[in-house]
Coordinates of C-alpha atoms in Angstrom, one line a residue:
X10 CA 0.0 0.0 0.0
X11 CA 2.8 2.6 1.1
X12 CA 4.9 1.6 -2.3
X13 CA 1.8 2.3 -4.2
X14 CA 1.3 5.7 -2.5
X15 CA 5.1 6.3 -3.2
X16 CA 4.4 5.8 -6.9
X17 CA 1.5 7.7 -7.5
X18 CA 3.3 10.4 -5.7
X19 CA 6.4 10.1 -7.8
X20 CA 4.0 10.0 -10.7
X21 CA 1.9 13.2 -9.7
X22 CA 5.2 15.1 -8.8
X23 CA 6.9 14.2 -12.5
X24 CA 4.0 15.3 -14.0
X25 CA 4.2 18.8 -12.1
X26 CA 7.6 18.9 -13.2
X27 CA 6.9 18.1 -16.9
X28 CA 4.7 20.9 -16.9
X29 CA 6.6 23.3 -15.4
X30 CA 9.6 22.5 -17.6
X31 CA 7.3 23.6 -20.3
X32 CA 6.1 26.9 -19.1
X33 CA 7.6 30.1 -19.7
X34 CA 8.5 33.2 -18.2
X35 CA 5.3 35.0 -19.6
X36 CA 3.2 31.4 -18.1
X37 CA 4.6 31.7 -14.7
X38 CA 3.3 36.1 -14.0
X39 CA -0.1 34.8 -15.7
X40 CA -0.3 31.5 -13.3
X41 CA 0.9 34.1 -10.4
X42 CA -1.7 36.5 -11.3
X43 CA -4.3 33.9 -11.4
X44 CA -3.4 32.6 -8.0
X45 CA -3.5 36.4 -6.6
X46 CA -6.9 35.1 -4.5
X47 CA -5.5 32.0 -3.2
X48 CA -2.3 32.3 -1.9
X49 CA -0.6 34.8 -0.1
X50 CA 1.0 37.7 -2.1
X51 CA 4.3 37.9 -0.1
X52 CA 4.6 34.1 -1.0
X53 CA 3.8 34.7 -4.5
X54 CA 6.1 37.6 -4.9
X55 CA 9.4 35.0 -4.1
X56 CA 8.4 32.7 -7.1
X57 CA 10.6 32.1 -9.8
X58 CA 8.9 29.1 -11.2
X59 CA 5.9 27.1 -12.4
X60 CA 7.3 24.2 -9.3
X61 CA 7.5 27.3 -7.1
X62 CA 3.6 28.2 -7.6
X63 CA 3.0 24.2 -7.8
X64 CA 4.5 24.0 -4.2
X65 CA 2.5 26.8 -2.9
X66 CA -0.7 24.9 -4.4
X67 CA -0.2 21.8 -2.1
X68 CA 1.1 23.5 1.1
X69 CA -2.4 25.1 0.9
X70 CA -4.0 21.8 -0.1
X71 CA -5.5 23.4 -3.2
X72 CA -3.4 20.7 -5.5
X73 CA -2.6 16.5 -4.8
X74 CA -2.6 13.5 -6.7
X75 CA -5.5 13.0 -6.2
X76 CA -7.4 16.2 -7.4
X77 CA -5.6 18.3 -10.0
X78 CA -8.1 20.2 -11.5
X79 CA -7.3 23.4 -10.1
X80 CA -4.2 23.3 -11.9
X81 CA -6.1 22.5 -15.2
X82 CA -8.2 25.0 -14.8
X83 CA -4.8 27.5 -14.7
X84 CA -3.7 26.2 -17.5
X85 CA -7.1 26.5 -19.6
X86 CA -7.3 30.0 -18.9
X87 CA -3.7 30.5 -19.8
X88 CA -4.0 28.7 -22.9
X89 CA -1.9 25.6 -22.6
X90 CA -4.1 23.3 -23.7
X91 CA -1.5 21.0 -24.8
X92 CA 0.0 20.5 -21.5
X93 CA -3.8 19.5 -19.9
X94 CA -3.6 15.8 -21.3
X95 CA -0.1 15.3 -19.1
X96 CA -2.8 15.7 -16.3
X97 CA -5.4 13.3 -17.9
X98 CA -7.4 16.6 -18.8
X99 CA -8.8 18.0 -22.2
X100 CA -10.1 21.5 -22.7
X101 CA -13.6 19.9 -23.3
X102 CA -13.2 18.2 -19.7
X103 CA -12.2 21.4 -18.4
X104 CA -15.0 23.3 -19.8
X105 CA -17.5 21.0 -18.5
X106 CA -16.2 21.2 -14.8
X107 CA -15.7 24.8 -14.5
X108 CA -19.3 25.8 -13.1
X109 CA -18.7 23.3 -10.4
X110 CA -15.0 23.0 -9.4
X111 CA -13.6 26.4 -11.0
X112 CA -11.5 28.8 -8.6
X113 CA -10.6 31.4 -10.7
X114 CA -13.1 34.3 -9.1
X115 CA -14.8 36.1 -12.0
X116 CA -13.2 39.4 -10.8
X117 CA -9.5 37.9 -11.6
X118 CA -10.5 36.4 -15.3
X119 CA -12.0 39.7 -16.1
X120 CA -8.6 41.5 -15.5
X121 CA -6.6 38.5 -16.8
X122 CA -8.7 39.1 -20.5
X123 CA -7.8 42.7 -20.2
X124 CA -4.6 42.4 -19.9
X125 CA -4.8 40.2 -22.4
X126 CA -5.6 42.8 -25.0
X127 CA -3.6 45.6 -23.9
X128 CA -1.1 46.5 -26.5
X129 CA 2.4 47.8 -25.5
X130 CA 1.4 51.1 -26.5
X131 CA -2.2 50.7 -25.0
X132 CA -0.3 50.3 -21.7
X133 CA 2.9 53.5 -21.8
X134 CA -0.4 55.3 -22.3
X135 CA -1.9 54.0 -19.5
X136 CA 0.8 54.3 -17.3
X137 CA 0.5 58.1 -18.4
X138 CA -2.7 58.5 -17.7
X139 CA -2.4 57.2 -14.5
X140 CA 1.0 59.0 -13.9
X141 CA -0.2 60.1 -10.2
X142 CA -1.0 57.1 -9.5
X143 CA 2.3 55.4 -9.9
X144 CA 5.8 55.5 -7.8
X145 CA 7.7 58.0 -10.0
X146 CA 10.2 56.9 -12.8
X147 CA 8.1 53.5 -12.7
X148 CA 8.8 51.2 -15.4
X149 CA 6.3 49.0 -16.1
X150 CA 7.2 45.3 -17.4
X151 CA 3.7 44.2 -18.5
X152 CA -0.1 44.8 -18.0
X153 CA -0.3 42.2 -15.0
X154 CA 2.5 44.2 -13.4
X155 CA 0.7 47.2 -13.4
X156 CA -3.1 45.4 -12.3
X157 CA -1.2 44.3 -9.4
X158 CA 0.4 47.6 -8.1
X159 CA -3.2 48.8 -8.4
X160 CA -4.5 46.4 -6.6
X161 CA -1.7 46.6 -3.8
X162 CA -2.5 51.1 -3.8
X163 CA -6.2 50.1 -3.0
X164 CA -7.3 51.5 -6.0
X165 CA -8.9 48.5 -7.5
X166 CA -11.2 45.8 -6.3
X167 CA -13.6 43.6 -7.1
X168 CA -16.3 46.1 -6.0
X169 CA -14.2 49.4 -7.2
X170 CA -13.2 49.0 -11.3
X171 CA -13.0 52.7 -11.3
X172 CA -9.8 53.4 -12.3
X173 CA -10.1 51.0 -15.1
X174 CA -13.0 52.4 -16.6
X175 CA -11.5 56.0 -16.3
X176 CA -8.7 54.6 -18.7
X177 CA -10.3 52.2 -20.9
X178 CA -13.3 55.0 -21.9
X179 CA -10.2 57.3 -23.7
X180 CA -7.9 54.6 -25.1
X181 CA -10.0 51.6 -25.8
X182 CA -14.3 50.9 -25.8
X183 CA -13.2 47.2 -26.7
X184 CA -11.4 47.1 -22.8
X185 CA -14.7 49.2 -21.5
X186 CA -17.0 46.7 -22.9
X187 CA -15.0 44.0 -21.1
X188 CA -15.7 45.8 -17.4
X189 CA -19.4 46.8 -18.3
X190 CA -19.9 42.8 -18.8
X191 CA -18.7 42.4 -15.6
X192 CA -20.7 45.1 -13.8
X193 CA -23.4 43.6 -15.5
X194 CA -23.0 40.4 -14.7
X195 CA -22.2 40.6 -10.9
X196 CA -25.4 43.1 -10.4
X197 CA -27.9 40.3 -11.8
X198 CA -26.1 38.1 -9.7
X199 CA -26.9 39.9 -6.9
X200 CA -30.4 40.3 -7.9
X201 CA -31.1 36.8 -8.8
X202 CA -29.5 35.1 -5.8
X203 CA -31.1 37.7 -3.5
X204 CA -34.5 36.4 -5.2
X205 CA -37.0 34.5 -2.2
X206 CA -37.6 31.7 -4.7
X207 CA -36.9 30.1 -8.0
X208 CA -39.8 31.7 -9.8
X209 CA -38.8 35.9 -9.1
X210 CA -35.4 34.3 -10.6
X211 CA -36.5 32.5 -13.4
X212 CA -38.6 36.1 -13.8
X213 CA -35.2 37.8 -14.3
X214 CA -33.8 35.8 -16.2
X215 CA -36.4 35.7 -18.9
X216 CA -36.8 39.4 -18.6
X217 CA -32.9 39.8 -19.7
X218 CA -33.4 37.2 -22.3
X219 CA -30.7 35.1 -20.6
X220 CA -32.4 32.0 -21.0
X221 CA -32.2 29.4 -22.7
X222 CA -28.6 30.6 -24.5
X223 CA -26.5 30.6 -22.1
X224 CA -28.0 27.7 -20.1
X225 CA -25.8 24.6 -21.8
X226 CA -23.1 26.1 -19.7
X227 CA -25.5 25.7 -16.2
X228 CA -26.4 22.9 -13.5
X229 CA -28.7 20.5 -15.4
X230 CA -30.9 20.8 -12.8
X231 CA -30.9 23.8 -12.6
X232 CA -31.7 24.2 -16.1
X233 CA -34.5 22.1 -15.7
X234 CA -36.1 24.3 -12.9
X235 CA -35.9 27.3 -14.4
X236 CA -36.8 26.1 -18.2
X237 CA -40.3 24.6 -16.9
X238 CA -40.4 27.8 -14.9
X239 CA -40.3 30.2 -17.7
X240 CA -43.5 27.9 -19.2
X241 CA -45.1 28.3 -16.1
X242 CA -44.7 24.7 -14.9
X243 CA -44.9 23.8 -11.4
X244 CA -41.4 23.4 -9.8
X245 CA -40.8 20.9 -6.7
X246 CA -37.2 20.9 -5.4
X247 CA -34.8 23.2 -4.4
X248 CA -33.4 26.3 -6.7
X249 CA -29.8 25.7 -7.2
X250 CA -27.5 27.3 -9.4
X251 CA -23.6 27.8 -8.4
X252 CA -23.1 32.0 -8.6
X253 CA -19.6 31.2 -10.2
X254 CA -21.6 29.2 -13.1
X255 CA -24.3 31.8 -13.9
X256 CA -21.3 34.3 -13.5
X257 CA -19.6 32.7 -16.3
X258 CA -21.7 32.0 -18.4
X259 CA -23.9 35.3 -18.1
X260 CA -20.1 37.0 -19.0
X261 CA -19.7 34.6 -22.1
X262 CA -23.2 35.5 -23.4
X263 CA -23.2 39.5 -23.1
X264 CA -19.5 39.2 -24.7
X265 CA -20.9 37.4 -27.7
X266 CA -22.3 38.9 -30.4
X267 CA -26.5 38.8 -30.6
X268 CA -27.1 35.4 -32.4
X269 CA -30.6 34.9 -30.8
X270 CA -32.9 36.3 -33.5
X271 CA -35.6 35.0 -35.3
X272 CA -33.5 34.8 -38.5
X273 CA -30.1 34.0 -38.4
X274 CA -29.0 35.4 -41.7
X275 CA -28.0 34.8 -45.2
X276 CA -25.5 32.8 -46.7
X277 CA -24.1 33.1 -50.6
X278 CA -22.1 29.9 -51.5
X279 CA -20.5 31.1 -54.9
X280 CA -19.3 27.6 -56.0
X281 CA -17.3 27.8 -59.9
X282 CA -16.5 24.8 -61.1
X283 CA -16.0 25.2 -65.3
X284 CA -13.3 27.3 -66.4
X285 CA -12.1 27.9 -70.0
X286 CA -9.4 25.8 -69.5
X287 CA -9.9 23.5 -66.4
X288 CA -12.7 21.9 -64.1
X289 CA -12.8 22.1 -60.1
X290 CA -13.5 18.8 -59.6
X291 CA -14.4 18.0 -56.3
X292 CA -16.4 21.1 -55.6
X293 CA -19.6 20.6 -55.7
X294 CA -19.0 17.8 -52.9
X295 CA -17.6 21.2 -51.2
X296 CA -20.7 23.3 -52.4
X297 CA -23.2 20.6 -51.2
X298 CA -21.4 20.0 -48.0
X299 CA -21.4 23.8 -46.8
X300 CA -24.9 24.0 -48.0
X301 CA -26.1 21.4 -45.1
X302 CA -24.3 22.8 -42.0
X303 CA -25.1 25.6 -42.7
X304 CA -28.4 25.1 -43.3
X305 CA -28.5 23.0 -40.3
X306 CA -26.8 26.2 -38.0
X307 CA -30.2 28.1 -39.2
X308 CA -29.0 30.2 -42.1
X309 CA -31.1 31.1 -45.2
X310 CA -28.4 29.2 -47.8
X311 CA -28.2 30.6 -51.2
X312 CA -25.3 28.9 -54.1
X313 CA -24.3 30.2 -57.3
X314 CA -22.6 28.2 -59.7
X315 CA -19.8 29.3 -62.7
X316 CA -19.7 32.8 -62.0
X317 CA -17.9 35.4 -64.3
X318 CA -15.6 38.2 -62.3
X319 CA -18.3 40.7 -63.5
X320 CA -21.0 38.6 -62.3
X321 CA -18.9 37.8 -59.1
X322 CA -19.4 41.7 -58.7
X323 CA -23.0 42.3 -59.7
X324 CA -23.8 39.3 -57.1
X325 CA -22.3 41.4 -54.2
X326 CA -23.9 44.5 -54.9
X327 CA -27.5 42.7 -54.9
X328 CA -26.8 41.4 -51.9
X329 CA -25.1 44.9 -50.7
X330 CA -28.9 46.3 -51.4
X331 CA -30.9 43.3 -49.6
X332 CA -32.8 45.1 -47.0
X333 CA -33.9 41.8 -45.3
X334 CA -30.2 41.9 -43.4
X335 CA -31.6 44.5 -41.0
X336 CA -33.6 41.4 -39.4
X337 CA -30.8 38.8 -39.6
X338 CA -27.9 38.5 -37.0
X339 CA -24.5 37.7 -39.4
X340 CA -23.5 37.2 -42.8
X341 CA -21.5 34.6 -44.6
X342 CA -20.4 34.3 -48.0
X343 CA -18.4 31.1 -49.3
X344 CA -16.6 31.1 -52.6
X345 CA -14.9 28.1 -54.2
X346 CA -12.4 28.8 -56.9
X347 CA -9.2 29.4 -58.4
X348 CA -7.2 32.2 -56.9
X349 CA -3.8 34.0 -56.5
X350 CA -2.6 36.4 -53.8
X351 CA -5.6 38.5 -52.5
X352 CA -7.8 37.7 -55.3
X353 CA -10.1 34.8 -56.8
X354 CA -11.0 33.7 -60.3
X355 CA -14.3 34.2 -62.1
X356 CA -15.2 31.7 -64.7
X357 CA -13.8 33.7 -67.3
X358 CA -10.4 33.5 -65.8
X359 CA -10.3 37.3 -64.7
X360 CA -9.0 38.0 -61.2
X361 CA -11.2 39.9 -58.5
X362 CA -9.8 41.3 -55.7
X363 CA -11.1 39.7 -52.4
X364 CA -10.8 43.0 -50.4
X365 CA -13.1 44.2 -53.3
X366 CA -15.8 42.1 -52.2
X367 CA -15.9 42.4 -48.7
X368 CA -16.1 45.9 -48.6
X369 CA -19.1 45.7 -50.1
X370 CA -20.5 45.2 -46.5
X371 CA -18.4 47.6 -44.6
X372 CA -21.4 49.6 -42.3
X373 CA -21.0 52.4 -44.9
X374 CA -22.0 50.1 -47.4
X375 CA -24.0 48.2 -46.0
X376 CA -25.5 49.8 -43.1
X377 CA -28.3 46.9 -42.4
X378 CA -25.1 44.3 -41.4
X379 CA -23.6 47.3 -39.4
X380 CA -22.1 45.9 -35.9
X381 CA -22.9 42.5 -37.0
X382 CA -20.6 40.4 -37.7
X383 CA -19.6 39.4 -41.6
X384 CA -17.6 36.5 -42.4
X385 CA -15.8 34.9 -45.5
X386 CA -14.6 31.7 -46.2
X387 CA -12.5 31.4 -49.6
X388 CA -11.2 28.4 -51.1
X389 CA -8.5 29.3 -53.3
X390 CA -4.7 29.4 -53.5
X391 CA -3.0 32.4 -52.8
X392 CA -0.2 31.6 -55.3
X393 CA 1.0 29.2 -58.4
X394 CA 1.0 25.2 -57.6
X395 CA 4.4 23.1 -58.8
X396 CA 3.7 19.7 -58.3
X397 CA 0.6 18.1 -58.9
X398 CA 0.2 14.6 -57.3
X399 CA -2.2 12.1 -59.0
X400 CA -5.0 12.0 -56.5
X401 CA -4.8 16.0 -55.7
X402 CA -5.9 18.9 -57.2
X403 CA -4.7 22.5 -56.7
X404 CA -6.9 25.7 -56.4
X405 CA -4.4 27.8 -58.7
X406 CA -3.9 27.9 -62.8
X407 CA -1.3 26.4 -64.1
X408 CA 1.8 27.5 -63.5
X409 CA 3.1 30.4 -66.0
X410 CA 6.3 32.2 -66.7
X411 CA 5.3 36.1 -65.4
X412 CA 7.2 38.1 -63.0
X413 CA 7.2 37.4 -59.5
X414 CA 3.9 38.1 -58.4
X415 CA 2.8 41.0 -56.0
X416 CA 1.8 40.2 -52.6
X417 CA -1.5 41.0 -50.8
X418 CA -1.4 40.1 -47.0
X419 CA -4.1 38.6 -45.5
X420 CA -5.0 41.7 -43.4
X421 CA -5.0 43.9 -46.4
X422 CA -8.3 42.1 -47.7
X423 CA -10.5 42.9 -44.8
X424 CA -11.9 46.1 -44.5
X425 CA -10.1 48.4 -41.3
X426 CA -13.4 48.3 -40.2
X427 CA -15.1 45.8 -36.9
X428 CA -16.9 42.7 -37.1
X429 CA -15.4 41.0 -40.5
X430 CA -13.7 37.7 -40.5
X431 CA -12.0 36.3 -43.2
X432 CA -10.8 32.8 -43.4
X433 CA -8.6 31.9 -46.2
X434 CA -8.1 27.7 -47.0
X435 CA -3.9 28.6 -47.3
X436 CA -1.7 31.3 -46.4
X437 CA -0.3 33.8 -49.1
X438 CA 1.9 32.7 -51.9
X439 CA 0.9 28.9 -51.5
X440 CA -1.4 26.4 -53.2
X441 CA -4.4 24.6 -51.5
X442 CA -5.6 21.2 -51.9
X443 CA -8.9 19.5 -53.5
X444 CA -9.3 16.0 -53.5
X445 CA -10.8 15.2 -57.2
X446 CA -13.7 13.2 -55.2
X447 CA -13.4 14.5 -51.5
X448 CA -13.6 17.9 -51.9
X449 CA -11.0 20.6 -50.4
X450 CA -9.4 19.8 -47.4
X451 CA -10.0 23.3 -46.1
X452 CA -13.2 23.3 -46.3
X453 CA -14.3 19.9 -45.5
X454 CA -12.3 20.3 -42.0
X455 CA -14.8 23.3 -41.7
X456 CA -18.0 21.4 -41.8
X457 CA -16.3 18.5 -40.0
X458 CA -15.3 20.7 -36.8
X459 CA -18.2 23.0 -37.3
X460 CA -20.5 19.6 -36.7
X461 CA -18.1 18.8 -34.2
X462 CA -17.9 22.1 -31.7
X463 CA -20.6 24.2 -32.4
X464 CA -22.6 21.7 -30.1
X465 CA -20.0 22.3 -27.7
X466 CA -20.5 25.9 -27.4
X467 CA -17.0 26.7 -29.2
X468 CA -16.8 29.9 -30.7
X469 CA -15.1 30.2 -34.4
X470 CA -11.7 31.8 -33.6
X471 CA -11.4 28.5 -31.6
X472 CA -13.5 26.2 -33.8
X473 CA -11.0 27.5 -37.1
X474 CA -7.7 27.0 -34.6
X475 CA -9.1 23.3 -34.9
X476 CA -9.4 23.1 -38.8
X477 CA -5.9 24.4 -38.7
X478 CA -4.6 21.6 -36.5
X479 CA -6.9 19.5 -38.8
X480 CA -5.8 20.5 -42.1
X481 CA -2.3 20.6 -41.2
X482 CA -1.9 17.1 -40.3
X483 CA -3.2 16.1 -44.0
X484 CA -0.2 15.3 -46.6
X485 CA -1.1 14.9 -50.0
X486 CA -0.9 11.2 -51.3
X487 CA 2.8 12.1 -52.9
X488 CA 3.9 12.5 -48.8
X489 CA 5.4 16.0 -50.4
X490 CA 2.6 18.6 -49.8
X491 CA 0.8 20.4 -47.0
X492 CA -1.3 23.0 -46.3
X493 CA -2.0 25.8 -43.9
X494 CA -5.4 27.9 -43.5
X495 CA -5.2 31.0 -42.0
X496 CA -7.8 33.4 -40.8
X497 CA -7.8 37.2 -40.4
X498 CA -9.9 38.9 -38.0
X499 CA -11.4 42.5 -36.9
X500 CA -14.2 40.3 -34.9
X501 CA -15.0 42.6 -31.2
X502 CA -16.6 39.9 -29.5
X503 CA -17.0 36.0 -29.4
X504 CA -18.8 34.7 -32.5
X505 CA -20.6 31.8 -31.5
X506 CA -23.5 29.7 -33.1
X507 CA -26.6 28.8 -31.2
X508 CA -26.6 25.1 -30.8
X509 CA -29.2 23.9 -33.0
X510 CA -31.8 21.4 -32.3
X511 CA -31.4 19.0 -34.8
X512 CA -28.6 16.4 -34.9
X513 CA -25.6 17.4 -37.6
X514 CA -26.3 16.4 -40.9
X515 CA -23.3 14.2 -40.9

């Protein structure tokens, strides 16, 4: 029995070290910062290490072989999701348990995301803003550093965010948004666990339309109580619902864009397949496969076959003119062809340029889809193809003798503007991949993980990092090409589809 005990503990205390080995300096302040609530700050401020935190962990019996999800739960909201599995974890697991065993207060993750998305120059001109504030000739090393010598002054709390608004309302209404979320969210918390009984709460939360989308997230029982409430159904047994849970996932859904209309929105799938000198074979497979998840995620689908550059054009500036968008929540537009850098093919083998057609739906534009968000998958290469394996088509024309060919980076396609996301099946200057019978490899890993996560709550940023992972494991049937998608963003919040009802429709 005691040699047992000895090797689960030589176990549990390799994996801490494996971890740690695999942390870095920027890791160790965020895990430090995290654990602000927890441990003592005149402990925290001698670590030099992951082990050093890891120690503190188990002295105060927050961390043993026997429970380590604390620990997970530091590393899912520092983003190592890599290292969760060395603790028998996955970011799904981790997700699933945070309404009932998470730590992290709400307060701590709210400043954590903010300093998240404060630039270097966001923060020398917040340290001159708040100038008085600071020990003179004060050199800040990063955001956290300077959250914490607020805290330590007094001037910021979990009931006083003052100081942060003050700041974030001249440099940054992204940041503010973040802090009005959390007001928000800790004064209904209030409200609703102050409530006598389950039906004044289940009164709230209908009147803020909080139910039923962020519910997934909650106590199935709870879920259960409040649901039948809303319909007026009896309720026997007691009301339930961890703060910490509601808290989370009230912040996740007032963080998200709106997604809970009555009509989702429109999607164009623009699929050409016949060109003057070559066929896209493959992609109506691709064209038909888009068609049913998104169909099945609630949008009004809409595909176009062999379209010309001009017609290409003519197709976004009807849809430029729809009025219907002012009742829908998003738009999507899908387009399968040839392509080079920035640009795609029409049928008659002109190029268009993709930043052309997005802008199309900027909010001057397009002032129906303002604030909403827009996004744009494209199936194309971004350059010329050299090698073409047997099995394995390229999105590119064949290979010509012109000069060196002009770049167009990602970034430069998207309008400056908020709220358009752009995600590209390869990065500039390479080829992408069509299996003559499959269908692309970009976009089939799209409808695979969109199936996949969007019943999981995922949100796309994380739901496209997957298609990456996906798509870059794939090697063409020669073992000599791969492929990389990559997105580009000016998104504000989370982008996340409703769950739908029915199962995916493969």
């Amino acid at each position: 029995s005691s040699n047992m005990e000895n090797d689960v503990s030589l176990k549990f205390h390799q994996q801490l070290w494996l971890i740690s080995e695999n942390l870095v300096t920027e890791d160790v302040a965020a895990l430090k910062f995290l654990c602000t609530d927890l441990l003592q700050l005149s402990k925290l401020e001698d670590v030099k290490s992951a082990a050093d935190i890891f120690r503190l962990l188990m002295a105060q019996e927050y961390l043993n072989a026997e429970d380590t999800f604390l620990l997970a739960e530091l590393l899912y909201r520092i983003k190592c999701h890599s290292l969760l599995k060395k603790l028998g974890y996955t970011k799904e697991k981790v997700q699933e348990r945070l309404h009932e065993k998470g730590r992290v207060s709400p307060y701590r993750q709210m400043l954590y995301e903010l300093s998240e998305n404060i630039t270097k120059e966001m923060l020398k001109e917040i340290v001159f803003l708040l100038r008085d504030h600071l020990p003179k000739r004060w050199i800040t090393p990063s955001a956290l550093d300077l959250l914490t010598l607020l805290e330590k002054r007094g001037l910021l709390t979990k009931d006083n965010v003052q100081i942060l608004e003050y700041v974030c309302k001249t440099l940054s209404p992204d940041l503010l948004e973040t802090i009005e979320s959390y007001k928000k969210a800790k004064v209904l918390c209030y409200n609703i666990f102050s409530s006598p009984d389950v039906r004044t709460a289940a009164k709230l939360l209908k009147e803020l339309a909080v139910l039923p989308s962020f519910c997934p997230k909650m106590h199935k029982r709870s879920r259960v109580l409040l649901s039948s409430e809303q319909e007026g159904t009896p309720v026997d047994g007691v009301f339930f619902i961890s703060t910490q849970a509601f808290f989370f996932s009230f912040l996740q859904t007032i963080s998200s864009y709106k997604m809970d209309g009555p009509h989702r929105g429109f999607c164009l799938i623009i699929n050409n397949v016949n060109f003057n000198s070559s066929q896209r074979k493959g992609s109506c497979k691709d064209a038909e496969q888009l068609e049913r998840v998104f169909t099945w995620l609630g949008l009004d689908v809409r595909t176009y076959t062999d379209l010309t550059s001009g017609a290409i054009i003519n197709l976004m500036q009807t849809w430029q003119r729809v009025q219907d968008h002012k009742d829908r929540n998003c738009f999507i537009c899908c387009i399968l062809s040839h392509g080079k850098s920035g640009a795609i093919y029409g049928t008659d083998d002109k190029l268009v340029s993709i930043r052309l057609l997005t802008t199309h739906f900027t909010a001057q534009q397009c002032p129906q889809l303002a604030a909403k968000p827009k996004l744009f998958f494209i199936q194309a290469c971004q350059g010329n193809s050299i090698q073409r394996p047997v099995y394995v088509d390229t999105d590119g024309p064949a290979p010509d003798s012109s000069p060196v060919q002009e770049r167009v980076s990602l970034l430069e396609s998207i309008p400056e503007e908020a709220d358009f996301l752009l995600g590209m099946a390869t990065v500039d200057g390479c080829v992408s991949f069509r299996h003559i019978e499959e269908g692309a490899w970009y976009i089939q890993a799209l409808c695979s993980k969109l199936q996949l996560l969007v019943p999981r709550g995922e949100d796309i940023l994380s739901i496209l990092t997957q298609v990456n992972e996906d798509v870059a494991k794939r090697v063409s049937p020669s073992g000599t090409k791969k492929q990389m998608p990559q997105p580009a963003y000016t998104l504000r919040r989370k982008f996340i589809f409703p769950i739908p009802t029915a199962p995916p429709p493969s």
